[in-house]
Structure formats: C-alpha cells, structure tokens
Short mmCIF file of C-alpha atoms and ligand atoms in Angstrom, two decimals:
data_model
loop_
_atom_site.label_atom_id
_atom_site.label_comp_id
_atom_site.label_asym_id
_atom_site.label_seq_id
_atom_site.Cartn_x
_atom_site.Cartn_y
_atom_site.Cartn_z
CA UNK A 417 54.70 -64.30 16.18
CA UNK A 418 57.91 -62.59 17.34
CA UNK A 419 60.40 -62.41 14.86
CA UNK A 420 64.05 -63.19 16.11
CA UNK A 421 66.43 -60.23 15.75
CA UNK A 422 69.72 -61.94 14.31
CA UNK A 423 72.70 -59.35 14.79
CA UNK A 424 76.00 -60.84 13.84
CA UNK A 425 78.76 -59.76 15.25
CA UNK A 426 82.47 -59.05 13.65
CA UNK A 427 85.81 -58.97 14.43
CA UNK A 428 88.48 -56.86 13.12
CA UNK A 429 92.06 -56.59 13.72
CA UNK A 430 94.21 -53.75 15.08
CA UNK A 431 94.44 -51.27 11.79
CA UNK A 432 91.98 -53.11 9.41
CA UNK A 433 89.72 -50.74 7.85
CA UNK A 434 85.93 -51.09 8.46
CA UNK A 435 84.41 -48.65 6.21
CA UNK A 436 85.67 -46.89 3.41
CA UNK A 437 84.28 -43.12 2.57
CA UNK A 438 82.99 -42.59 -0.86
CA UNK A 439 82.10 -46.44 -0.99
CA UNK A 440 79.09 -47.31 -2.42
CA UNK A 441 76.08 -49.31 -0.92
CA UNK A 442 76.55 -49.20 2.78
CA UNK A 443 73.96 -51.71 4.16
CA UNK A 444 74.70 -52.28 7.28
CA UNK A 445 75.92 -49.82 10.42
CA UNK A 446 77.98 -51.12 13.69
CA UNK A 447 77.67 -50.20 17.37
CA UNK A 448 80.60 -51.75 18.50
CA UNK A 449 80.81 -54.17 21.52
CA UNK A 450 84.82 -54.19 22.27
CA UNK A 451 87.47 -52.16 20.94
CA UNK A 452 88.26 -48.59 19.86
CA UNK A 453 87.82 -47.11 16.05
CA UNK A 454 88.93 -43.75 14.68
CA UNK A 455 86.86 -42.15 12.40
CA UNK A 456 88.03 -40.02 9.54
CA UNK A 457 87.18 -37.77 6.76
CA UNK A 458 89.07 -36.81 3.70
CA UNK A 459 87.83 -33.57 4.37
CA UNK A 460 87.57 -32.30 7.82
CA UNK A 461 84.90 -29.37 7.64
CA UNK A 462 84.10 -29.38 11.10
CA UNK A 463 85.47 -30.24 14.55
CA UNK A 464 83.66 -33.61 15.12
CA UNK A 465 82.09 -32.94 18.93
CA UNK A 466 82.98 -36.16 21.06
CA UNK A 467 86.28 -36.32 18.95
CA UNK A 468 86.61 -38.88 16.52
CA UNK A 469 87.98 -41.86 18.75
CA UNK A 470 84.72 -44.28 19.13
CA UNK A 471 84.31 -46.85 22.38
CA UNK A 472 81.69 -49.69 23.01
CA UNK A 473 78.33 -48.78 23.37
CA UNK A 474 79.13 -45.79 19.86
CA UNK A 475 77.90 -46.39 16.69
CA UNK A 476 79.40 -45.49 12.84
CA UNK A 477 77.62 -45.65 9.53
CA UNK A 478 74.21 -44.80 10.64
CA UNK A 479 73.90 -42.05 8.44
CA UNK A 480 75.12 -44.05 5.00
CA UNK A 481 72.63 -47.23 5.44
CA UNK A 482 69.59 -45.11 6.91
CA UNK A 483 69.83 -42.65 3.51
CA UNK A 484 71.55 -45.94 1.18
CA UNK A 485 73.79 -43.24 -0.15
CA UNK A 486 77.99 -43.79 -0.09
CA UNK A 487 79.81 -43.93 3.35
CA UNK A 488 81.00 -40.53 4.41
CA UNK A 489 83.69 -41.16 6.74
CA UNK A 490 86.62 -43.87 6.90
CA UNK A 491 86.45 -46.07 10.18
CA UNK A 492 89.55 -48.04 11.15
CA UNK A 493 90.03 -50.39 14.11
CA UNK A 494 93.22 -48.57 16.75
CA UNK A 495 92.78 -52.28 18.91
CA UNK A 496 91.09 -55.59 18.14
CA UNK A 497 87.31 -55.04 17.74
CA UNK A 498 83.86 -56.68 17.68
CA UNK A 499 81.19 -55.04 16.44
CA UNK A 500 77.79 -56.04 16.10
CA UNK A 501 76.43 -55.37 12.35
CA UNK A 502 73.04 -53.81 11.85
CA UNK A 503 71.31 -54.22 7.98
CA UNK A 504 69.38 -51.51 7.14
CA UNK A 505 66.39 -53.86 7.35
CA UNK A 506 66.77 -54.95 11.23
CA UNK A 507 67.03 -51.14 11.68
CA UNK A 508 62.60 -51.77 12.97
CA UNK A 509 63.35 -54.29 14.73
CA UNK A 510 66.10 -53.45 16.64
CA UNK A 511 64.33 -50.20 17.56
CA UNK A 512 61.18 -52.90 18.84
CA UNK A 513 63.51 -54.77 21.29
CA UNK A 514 65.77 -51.60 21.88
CA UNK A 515 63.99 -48.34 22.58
CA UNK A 516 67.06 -46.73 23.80
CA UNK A 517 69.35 -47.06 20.81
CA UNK A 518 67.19 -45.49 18.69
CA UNK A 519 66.53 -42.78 21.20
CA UNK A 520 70.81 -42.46 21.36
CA UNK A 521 71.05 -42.47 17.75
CA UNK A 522 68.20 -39.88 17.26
CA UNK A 523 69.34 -37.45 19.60
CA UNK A 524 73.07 -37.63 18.39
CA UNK A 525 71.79 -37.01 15.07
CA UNK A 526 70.12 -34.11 16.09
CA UNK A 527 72.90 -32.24 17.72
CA UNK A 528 75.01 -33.26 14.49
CA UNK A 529 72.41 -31.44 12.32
CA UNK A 530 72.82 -28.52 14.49
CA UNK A 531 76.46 -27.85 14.76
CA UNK A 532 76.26 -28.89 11.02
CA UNK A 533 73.82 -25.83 10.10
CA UNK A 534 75.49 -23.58 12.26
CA UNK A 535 79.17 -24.55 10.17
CA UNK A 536 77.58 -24.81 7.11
CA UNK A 537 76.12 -20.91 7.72
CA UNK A 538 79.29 -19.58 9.38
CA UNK A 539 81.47 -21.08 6.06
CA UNK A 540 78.54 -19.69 2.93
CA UNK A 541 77.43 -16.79 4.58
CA UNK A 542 79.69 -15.86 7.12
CA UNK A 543 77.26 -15.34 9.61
CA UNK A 544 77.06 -15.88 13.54
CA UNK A 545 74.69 -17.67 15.56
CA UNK A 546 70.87 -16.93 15.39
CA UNK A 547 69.97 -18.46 18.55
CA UNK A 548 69.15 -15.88 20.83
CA UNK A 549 65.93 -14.62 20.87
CA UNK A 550 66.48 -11.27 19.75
CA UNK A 551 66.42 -12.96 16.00
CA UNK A 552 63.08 -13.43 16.43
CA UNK A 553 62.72 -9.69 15.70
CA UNK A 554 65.01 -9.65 12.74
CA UNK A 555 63.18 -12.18 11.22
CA UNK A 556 59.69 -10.59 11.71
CA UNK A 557 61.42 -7.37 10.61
CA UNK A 558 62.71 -9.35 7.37
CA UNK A 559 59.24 -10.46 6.93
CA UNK A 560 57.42 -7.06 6.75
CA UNK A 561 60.18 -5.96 4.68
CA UNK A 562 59.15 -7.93 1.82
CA UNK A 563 55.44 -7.16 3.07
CA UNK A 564 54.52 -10.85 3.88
CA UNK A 565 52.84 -9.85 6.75
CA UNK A 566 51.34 -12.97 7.73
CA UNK A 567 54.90 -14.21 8.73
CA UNK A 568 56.00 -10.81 10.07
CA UNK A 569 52.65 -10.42 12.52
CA UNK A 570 53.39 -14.07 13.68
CA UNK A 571 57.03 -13.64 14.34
CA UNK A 572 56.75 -10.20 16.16
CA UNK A 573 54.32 -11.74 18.18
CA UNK A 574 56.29 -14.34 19.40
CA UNK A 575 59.20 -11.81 20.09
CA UNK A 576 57.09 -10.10 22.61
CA UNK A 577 55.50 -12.89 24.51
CA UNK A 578 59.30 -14.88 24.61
CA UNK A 579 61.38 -11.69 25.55
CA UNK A 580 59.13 -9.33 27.25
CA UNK A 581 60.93 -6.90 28.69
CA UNK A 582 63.27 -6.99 25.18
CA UNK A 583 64.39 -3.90 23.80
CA UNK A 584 62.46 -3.79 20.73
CA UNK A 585 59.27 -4.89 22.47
CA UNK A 586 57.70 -1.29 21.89
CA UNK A 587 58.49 -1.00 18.37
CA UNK A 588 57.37 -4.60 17.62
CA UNK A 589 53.88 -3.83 19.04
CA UNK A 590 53.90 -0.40 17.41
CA UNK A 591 54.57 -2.80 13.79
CA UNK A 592 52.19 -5.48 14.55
CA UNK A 593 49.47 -3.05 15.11
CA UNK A 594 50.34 -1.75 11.68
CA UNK A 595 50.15 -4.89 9.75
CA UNK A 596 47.53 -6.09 11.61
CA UNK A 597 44.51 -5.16 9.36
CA UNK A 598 46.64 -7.50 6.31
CA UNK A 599 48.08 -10.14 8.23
CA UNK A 600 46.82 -13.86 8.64
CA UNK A 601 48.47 -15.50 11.59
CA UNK A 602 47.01 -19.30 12.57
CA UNK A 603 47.51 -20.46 16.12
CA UNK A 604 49.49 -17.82 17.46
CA UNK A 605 49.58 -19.51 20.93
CA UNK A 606 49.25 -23.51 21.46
CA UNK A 607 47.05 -24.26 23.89
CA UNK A 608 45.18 -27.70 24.60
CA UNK A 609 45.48 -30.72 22.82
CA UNK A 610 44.54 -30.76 19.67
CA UNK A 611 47.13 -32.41 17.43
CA UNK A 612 45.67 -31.99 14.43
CA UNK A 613 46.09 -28.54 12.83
CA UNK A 614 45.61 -26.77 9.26
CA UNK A 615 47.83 -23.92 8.55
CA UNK A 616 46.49 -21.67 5.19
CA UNK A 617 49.09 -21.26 2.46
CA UNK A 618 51.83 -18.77 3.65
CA UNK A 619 51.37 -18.92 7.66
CA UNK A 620 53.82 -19.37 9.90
CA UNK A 621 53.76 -22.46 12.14
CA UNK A 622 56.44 -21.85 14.00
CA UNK A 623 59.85 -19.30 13.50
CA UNK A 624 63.74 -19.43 14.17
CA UNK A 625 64.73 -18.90 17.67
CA UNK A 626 61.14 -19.19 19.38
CA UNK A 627 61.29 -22.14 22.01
CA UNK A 628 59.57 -25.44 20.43
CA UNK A 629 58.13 -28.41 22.11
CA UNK A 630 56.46 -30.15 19.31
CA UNK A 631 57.70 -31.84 16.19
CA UNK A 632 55.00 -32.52 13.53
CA UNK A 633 54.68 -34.90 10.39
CA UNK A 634 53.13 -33.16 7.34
CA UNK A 635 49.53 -34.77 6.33
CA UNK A 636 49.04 -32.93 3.48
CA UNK A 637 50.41 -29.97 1.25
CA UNK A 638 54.02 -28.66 2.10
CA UNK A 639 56.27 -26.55 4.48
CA UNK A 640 59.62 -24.17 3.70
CA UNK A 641 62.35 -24.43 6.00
CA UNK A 642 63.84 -21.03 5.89
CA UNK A 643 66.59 -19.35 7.82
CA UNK A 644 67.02 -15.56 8.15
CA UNK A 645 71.02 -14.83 7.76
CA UNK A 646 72.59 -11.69 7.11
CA UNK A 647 69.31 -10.10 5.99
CA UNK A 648 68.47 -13.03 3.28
CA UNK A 649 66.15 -15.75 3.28
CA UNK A 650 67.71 -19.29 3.29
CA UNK A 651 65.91 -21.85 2.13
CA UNK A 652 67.00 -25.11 3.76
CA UNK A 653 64.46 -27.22 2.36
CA UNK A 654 60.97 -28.03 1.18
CA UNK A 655 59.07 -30.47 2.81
CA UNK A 656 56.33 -33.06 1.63
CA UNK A 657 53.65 -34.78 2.80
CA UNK A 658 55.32 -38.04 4.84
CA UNK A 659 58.21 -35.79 5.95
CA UNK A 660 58.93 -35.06 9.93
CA UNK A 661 60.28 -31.66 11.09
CA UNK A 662 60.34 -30.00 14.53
CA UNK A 663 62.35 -32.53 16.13
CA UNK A 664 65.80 -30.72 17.06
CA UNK A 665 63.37 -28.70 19.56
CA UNK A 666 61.38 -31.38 20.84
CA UNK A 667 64.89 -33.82 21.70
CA UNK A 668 67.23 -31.04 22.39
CA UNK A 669 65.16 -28.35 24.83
CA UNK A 670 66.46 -25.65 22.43
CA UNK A 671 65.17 -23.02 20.59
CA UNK A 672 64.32 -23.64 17.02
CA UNK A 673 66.69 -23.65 14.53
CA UNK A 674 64.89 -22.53 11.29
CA UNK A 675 61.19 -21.40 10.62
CA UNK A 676 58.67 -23.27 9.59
CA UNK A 677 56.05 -22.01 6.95
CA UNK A 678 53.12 -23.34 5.09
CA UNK A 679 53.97 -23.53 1.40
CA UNK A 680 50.34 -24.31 0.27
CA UNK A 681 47.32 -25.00 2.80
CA UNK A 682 48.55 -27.62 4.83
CA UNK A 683 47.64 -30.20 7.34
CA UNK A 684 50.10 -31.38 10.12
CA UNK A 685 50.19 -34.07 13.21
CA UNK A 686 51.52 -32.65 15.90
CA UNK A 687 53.71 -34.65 18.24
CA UNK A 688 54.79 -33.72 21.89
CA UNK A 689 57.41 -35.12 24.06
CA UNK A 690 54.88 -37.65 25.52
CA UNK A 691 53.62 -39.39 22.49
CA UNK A 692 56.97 -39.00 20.99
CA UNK A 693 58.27 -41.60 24.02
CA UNK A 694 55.50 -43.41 23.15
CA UNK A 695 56.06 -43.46 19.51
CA UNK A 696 59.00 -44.58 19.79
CA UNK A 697 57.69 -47.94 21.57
CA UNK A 698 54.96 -48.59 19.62
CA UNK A 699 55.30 -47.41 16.46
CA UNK A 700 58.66 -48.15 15.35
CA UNK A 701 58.17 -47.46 11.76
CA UNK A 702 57.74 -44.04 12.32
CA UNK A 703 61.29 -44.13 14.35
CA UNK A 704 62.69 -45.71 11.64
CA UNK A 705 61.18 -43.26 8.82
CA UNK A 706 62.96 -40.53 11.13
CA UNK A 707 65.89 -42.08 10.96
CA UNK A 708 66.23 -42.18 7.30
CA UNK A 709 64.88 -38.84 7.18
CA UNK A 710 67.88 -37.42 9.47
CA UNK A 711 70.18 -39.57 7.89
CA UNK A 712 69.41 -38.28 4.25
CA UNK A 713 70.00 -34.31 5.95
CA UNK A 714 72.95 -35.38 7.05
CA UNK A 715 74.11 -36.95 4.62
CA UNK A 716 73.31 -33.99 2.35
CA UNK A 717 75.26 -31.22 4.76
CA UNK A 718 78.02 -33.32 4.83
CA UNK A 719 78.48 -32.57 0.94
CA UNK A 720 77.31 -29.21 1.07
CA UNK A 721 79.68 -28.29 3.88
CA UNK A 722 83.07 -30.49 1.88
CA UNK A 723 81.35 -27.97 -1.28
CA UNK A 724 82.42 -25.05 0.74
CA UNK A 725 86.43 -26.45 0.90
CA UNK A 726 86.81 -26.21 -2.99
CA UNK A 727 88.39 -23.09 -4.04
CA UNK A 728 87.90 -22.51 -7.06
CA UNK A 729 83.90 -21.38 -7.90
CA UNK A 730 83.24 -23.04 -11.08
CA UNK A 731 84.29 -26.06 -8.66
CA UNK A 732 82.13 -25.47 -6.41
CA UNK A 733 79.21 -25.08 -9.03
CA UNK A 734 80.19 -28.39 -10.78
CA UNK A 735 80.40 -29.95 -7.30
CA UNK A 736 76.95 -28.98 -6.25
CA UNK A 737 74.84 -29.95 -9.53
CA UNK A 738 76.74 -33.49 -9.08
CA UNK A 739 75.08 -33.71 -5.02
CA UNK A 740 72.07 -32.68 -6.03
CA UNK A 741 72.24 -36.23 -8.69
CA UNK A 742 73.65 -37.57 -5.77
CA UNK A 743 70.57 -36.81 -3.93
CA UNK A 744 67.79 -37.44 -6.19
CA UNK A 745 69.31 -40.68 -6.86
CA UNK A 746 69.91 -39.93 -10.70
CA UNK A 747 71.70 -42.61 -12.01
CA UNK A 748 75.30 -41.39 -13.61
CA UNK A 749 75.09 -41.74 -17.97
CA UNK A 750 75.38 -40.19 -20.68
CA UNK A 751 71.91 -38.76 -20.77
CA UNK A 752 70.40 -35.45 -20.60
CA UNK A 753 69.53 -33.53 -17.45
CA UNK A 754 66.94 -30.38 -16.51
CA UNK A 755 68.06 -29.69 -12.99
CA UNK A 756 64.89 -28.32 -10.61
CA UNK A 757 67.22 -25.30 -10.31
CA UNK A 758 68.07 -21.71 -11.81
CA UNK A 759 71.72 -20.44 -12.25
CA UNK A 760 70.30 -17.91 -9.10
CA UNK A 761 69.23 -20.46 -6.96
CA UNK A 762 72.64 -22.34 -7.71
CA UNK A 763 74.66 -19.80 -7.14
CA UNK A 764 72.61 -19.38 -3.46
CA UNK A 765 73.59 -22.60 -2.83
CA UNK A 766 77.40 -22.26 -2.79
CA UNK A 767 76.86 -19.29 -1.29
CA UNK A 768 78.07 -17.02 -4.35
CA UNK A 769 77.53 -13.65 -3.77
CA UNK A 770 75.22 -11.76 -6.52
CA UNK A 771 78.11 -9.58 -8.01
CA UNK A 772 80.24 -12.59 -8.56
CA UNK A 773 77.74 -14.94 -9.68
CA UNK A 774 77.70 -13.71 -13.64
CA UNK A 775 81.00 -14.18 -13.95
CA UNK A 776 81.58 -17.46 -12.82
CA UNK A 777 78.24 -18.49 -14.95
CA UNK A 778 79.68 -17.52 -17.71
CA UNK A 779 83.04 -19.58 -17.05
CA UNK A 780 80.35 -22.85 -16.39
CA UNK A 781 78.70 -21.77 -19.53
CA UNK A 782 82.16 -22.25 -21.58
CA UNK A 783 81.20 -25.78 -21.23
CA UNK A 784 78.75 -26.20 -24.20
CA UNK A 785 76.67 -29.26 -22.34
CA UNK A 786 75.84 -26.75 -19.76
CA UNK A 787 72.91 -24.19 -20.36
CA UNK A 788 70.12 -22.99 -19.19
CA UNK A 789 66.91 -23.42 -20.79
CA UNK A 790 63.79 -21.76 -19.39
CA UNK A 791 65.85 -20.54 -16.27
CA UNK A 792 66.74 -24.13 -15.45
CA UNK A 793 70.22 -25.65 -15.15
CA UNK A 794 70.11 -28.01 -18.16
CA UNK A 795 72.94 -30.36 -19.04
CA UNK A 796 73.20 -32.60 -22.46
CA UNK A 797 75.30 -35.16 -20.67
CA UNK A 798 75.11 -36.36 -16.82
CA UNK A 799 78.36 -37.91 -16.92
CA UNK A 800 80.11 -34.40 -17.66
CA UNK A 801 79.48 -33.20 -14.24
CA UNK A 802 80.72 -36.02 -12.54
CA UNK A 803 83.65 -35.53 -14.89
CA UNK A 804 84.24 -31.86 -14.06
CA UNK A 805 83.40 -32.12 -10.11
CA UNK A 806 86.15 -35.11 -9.83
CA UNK A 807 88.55 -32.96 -11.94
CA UNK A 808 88.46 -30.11 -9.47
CA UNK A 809 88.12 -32.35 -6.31
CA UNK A 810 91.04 -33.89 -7.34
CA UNK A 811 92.69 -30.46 -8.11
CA UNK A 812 92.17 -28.99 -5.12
CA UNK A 813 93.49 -32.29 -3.87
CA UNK A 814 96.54 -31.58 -5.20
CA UNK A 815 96.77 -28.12 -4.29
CA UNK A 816 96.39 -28.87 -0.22
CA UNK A 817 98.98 -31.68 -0.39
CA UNK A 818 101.33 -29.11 -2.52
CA UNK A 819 100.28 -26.13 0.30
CA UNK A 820 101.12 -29.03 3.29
CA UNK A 821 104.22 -29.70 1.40
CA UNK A 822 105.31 -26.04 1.50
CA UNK A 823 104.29 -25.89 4.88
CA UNK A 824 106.25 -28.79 5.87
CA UNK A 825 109.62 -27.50 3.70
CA UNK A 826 109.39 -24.24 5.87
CA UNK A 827 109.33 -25.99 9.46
P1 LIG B 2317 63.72 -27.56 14.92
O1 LIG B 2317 65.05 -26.96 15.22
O2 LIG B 2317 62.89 -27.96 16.07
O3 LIG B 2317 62.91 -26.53 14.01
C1 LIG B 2317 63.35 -26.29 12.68
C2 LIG B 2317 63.38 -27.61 11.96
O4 LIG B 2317 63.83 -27.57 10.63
C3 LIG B 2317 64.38 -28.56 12.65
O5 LIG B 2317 63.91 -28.85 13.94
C4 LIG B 2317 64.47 -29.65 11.62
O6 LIG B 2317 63.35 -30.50 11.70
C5 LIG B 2317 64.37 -28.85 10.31
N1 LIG B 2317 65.73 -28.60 9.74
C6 LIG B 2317 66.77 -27.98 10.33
N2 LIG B 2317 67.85 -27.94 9.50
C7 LIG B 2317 67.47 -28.54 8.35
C8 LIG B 2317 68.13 -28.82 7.10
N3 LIG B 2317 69.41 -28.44 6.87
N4 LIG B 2317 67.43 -29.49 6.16
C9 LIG B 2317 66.14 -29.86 6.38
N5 LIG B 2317 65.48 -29.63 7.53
C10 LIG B 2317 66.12 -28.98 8.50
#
C-alpha cells in the first residue's frame, strides 16, 4: 500500500526567525515554497557560494535533522514565507515520490564538503589546492618516503597513465620500477564490471587528485581517508563497514579529493553513475543513509572550521575535545571520559604545529581533570570541557566585538 507523504506547510512573517543556530533537536528541514530567508552564522568561516539569501525551490536545515545534531546556522524570513516542513522521518519518502530533491540536496552537499575541505586546509595548514594532477606524484613520493610502497607503486602509477607527457613521468617510472619487487598494488586499472572488489590491508583503492567515477559502500573491514598537505599525512577520517565514500567524484566530474586506503582487508560495492541514478529510485534507503552520512561531515567541518577562529590554543584544544562529545553523541555530566585520542593526534587536529604543541599541553594540563593516561586524552569530569570551551568561545566573543568596536571608533 502507498503510504501518503503528509508535508505541512508554514508560514512566517517578514523578520520572524525560523531556526536558531546552536539549538538543539532539529527535526525537521524546509524547502521553501514562497518567500526569501537569509541565512546566518555566528561565525562566518567561509564565503557561503550562492550567497546566503535563499528563494523557492532552496532548502535550510538539511544538514542538522539528517545528522540530529544542533542547527548550525540562523534562518530568518526578509518577506512573508511558506515553507513546506520535512521530519527527518519523511526524509525516504519524500526521496520515493521526489527523485530530484534528493539528487539537488546531494549534489549541493557535495560541493559544500569540498569548498569546506579546501577552507578547512587553507586555515590549519596553510596549504593551497591539491587538485591538479601533479599531486598525484607528491603523494606517491610521500608514500615511498615512509616506504609504504604499496601506496607509493599505486599512486605513481596513476600519475603516469593520467598525465602522460607530465614532467616527472620519467622519474616516476624510474621509482616504480624500484619498489616494484615490495609493492602490492590491487586493481591498478578498472576495467569491466565487476562491482564487487577486495582490497588487502594497506592498498590503495583509489588516491587524491586521480579522476574517479565510482563511489563505493564498505562491506566489510575499513578505509583511511587521508590527504597529503604540506608533506604530512591528514587523516580525514576512518571509515566502517555501512559507510559510503567516493561520491564527490562520482556527482561532481572532479578529481578526487582525498585517497582512499584499505585499513584492514576489506570488501567494497562499487557504484557507478548508472546504478547510482538507479539507486536513487529504487532504493531510497540507501539515499537517505547518504544523506545522513554527508550531513554528519558537514556538520562536523562546520565545527572544525569555527575551531580554527578561536585564538587562543588552549581554546582551540578545549573546543575540539568538546566536538568530538559532540560527535560521538556523549551525553554532557559529570562523569569521566577516555577520549579515542593522544595529546599528538589532538594537537593535529587544530592544526598545532609540533614545536608549539608541548607548550600549550602543558597549559591544558594545568587543569588537574585533564591528563593523559596511556597516551589517551582522559578527563575526570565531561562537564569541564564544555565549561572551558564556552569560557573561551565566549572570550573570544568578546574580544571581536571589542576589535569591531575599535574599528568602528577609528572610522
Ligand atoms: P571523492 O572526492 O570522490 O574521494 C575522496 C572521498 O573522501 C570523497 O569523495 C568523500 O567520500 C570522502 N571525504 C572527503 N572529505 C571528507 C571528510 N572531511 N570526512 C570524511 N570523508 C571525506
């Protein structure tokens, strides 16, 4: 039996405010039918492409209901509105009747994620783009480096076949012919059809910067999403079976925008443009799984790249232990906390620069219910770090209004 899709729809008057940021418990996003809304954010980290003036057919709030975290912008109505309200829980259904919504909202989430990466890399490690396919050679040349050969042979190899007449292209077959006799590389080339494919522990399956056409969904064991920047490896995130990756490529035609590696021996589906379409028809579940899955990335950049605006370090520090609670969905109390992290892998994070890092630890280890305990961040009470993180967002607060106000006095 078909199920009816109820959407309500809501009015607002000229000025009202839809959505609050830092709300809790979003539940339900808008694509509004009449009207104009601004969007705002307390702090504006990036230049919003599109501007931040939405018109019917837009939508706001996706990315708070998909990932049920707190809204992360402010909408307000600038006319009269109507908007039609979708609960998280129609999200299936709506995707059923209307193919092409989802298909907008995917793809807008996609180029989001990218301009996102590419701020949140300019602002922690002040480095440019890695687009081009040149990078493909400094990454397999950061690869042998560290003498994981597998990834280097893999990499090199794709340098050559995508730019063949680039200017390293002797030297990289001069390398690969070196590292040849140590190196495991799994599909090198994709040909035919086959869509499932195992990848041994530590192989690449695909690297920054090579063109993509595929986006897979992990069956079992686990893949590192890793960026090369400024000679380091960046590790964007580790991936589980259930999770999706691969798709930037697939709905944006553009080269891809991190690597890809096994982290044990793993088993992926792979999906092409074709079955994607048809995905997206007939197996709206999987849409909707996406969804959430971009929305949760999103969400997370957003904080990482509003971490970056705080100027003082321990700040930052504070800041990023109370995301990462955030994230995991640890609930705020007084309890005790062993974070999945080291003080090294924190200090990566805000992008903290090694000869900087000790110090500032030792500042956040003035605070006696911070310490580590077998080189994980451990903390005796939760509600301490949302204490300190909304002491120094508040201060810095303070400190831009004072600056503005300066500013202002000198005009
Ligand atoms: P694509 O650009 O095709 O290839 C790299 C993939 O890594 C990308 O698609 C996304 O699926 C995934 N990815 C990119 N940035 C992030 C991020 N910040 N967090 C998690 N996954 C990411």
């Amino acid at each position: 039996m078909n199920n009816p899709l109820q959407l309500s729809l809501v009015n607002f008057k000229k000025g009202a405010y839809i959505i609050v940021e830092g709300k809790q418990k979003a539940d339900c996003f808008y694509i509004i039918r009449s009207g104009k809304v601004s969007i705002s954010k307390e702090v504006e980290v990036v230049e919003e492409e599109g501007g931040n003036i939405l018109a019917p057919g837009d939508f706001f709030g996706v990315v708070s209901t998909m990932s049920s975290h707190s809204h992360i912008e402010t909408a307000q109505a600038i006319t009269d509105v109507t908007l039609i309200a979708v609960r998280r829980e129609q999200y299936g259904l709506l995707i059923e009747r209307n193919a092409p919504v989802a298909m907008k909202i995917i793809q807008q989430f996609s180029k989001k994620m990218r301009y996102l990466d590419a701020a949140l890399a300019r602002l922690t490690l002040k480095s440019g783009d890695s687009e081009d396919i040149a990078h493909l050679f400094r990454v397999a040349e950061y690869y042998a480096r560290q003498s994981q050969y597998n990834l280097a042979y893999y990499a090199y190899h794709q340098y050559i076949v995508n730019s063949p007449r680039g200017q390293n292209v002797n030297l990289a077959k001069e390398r690969m012919a070196k590292i040849q006799p140590y190196a495991k590389a799994v599909y090198l080339d994709i040909q035919g059809e086959e869509f499932t494919r195992s990848y041994p522990k530590n192989t690449m399956i695909f690297s920054e910067a090579q063109p993509g056409k595929e986006m897979y969904i992990i069956q079992k064991g686990s893949v590192k999403i890793t960026k090369i920047q400024n000679d380091n490896e960046v590790m964007l995130a580790l991936l589980k079976a259930g999770d999706m990756f691969g798709e930037m490529s697939l709905l944006e035609d553009k080269p891809r925008s991190a690597s890809a590696i096994a982290h044990e021996d793993t088993v992926l589906m792979a999906v092409n443009k074709a079955n994607f379409t048809r995905m997206v028809s007939n197996q709206p579940q999987l849409i909707s799984k996406l969804t959430q899955i971009l929305s949760e990335r999103i969400w997370f950049i957003y904080k990482q790249l509003a971490n970056t605006q705080l100027s003082d370090p321990v700040g930052r520090l504070y800041d990023a232990l109370l995301i990462q609670l955030e994230k995991l969905r640890i609930p705020i109390s007084s309890e005790a906390y062993t974070f999945d992290l080291g003080p090294r892998e924190l200090g990566n994070m805000v992008g903290l620069p090694k000869e900087e890092l000790n110090l500032v630890l030792q500042k956040l280890f003035q605070n006696s219910k911070v310490k580590i305990v077998d080189n994980h961040v451990y903390v005796s009470d939760i509600e301490e770090i949302e204490k300190q993180a909304k002491y120094y967002r508040k201060m810095e607060k303070i400190e831009k209004a004072r600056r503005q106000g300066s500013m202002n006095l000198r005009k």
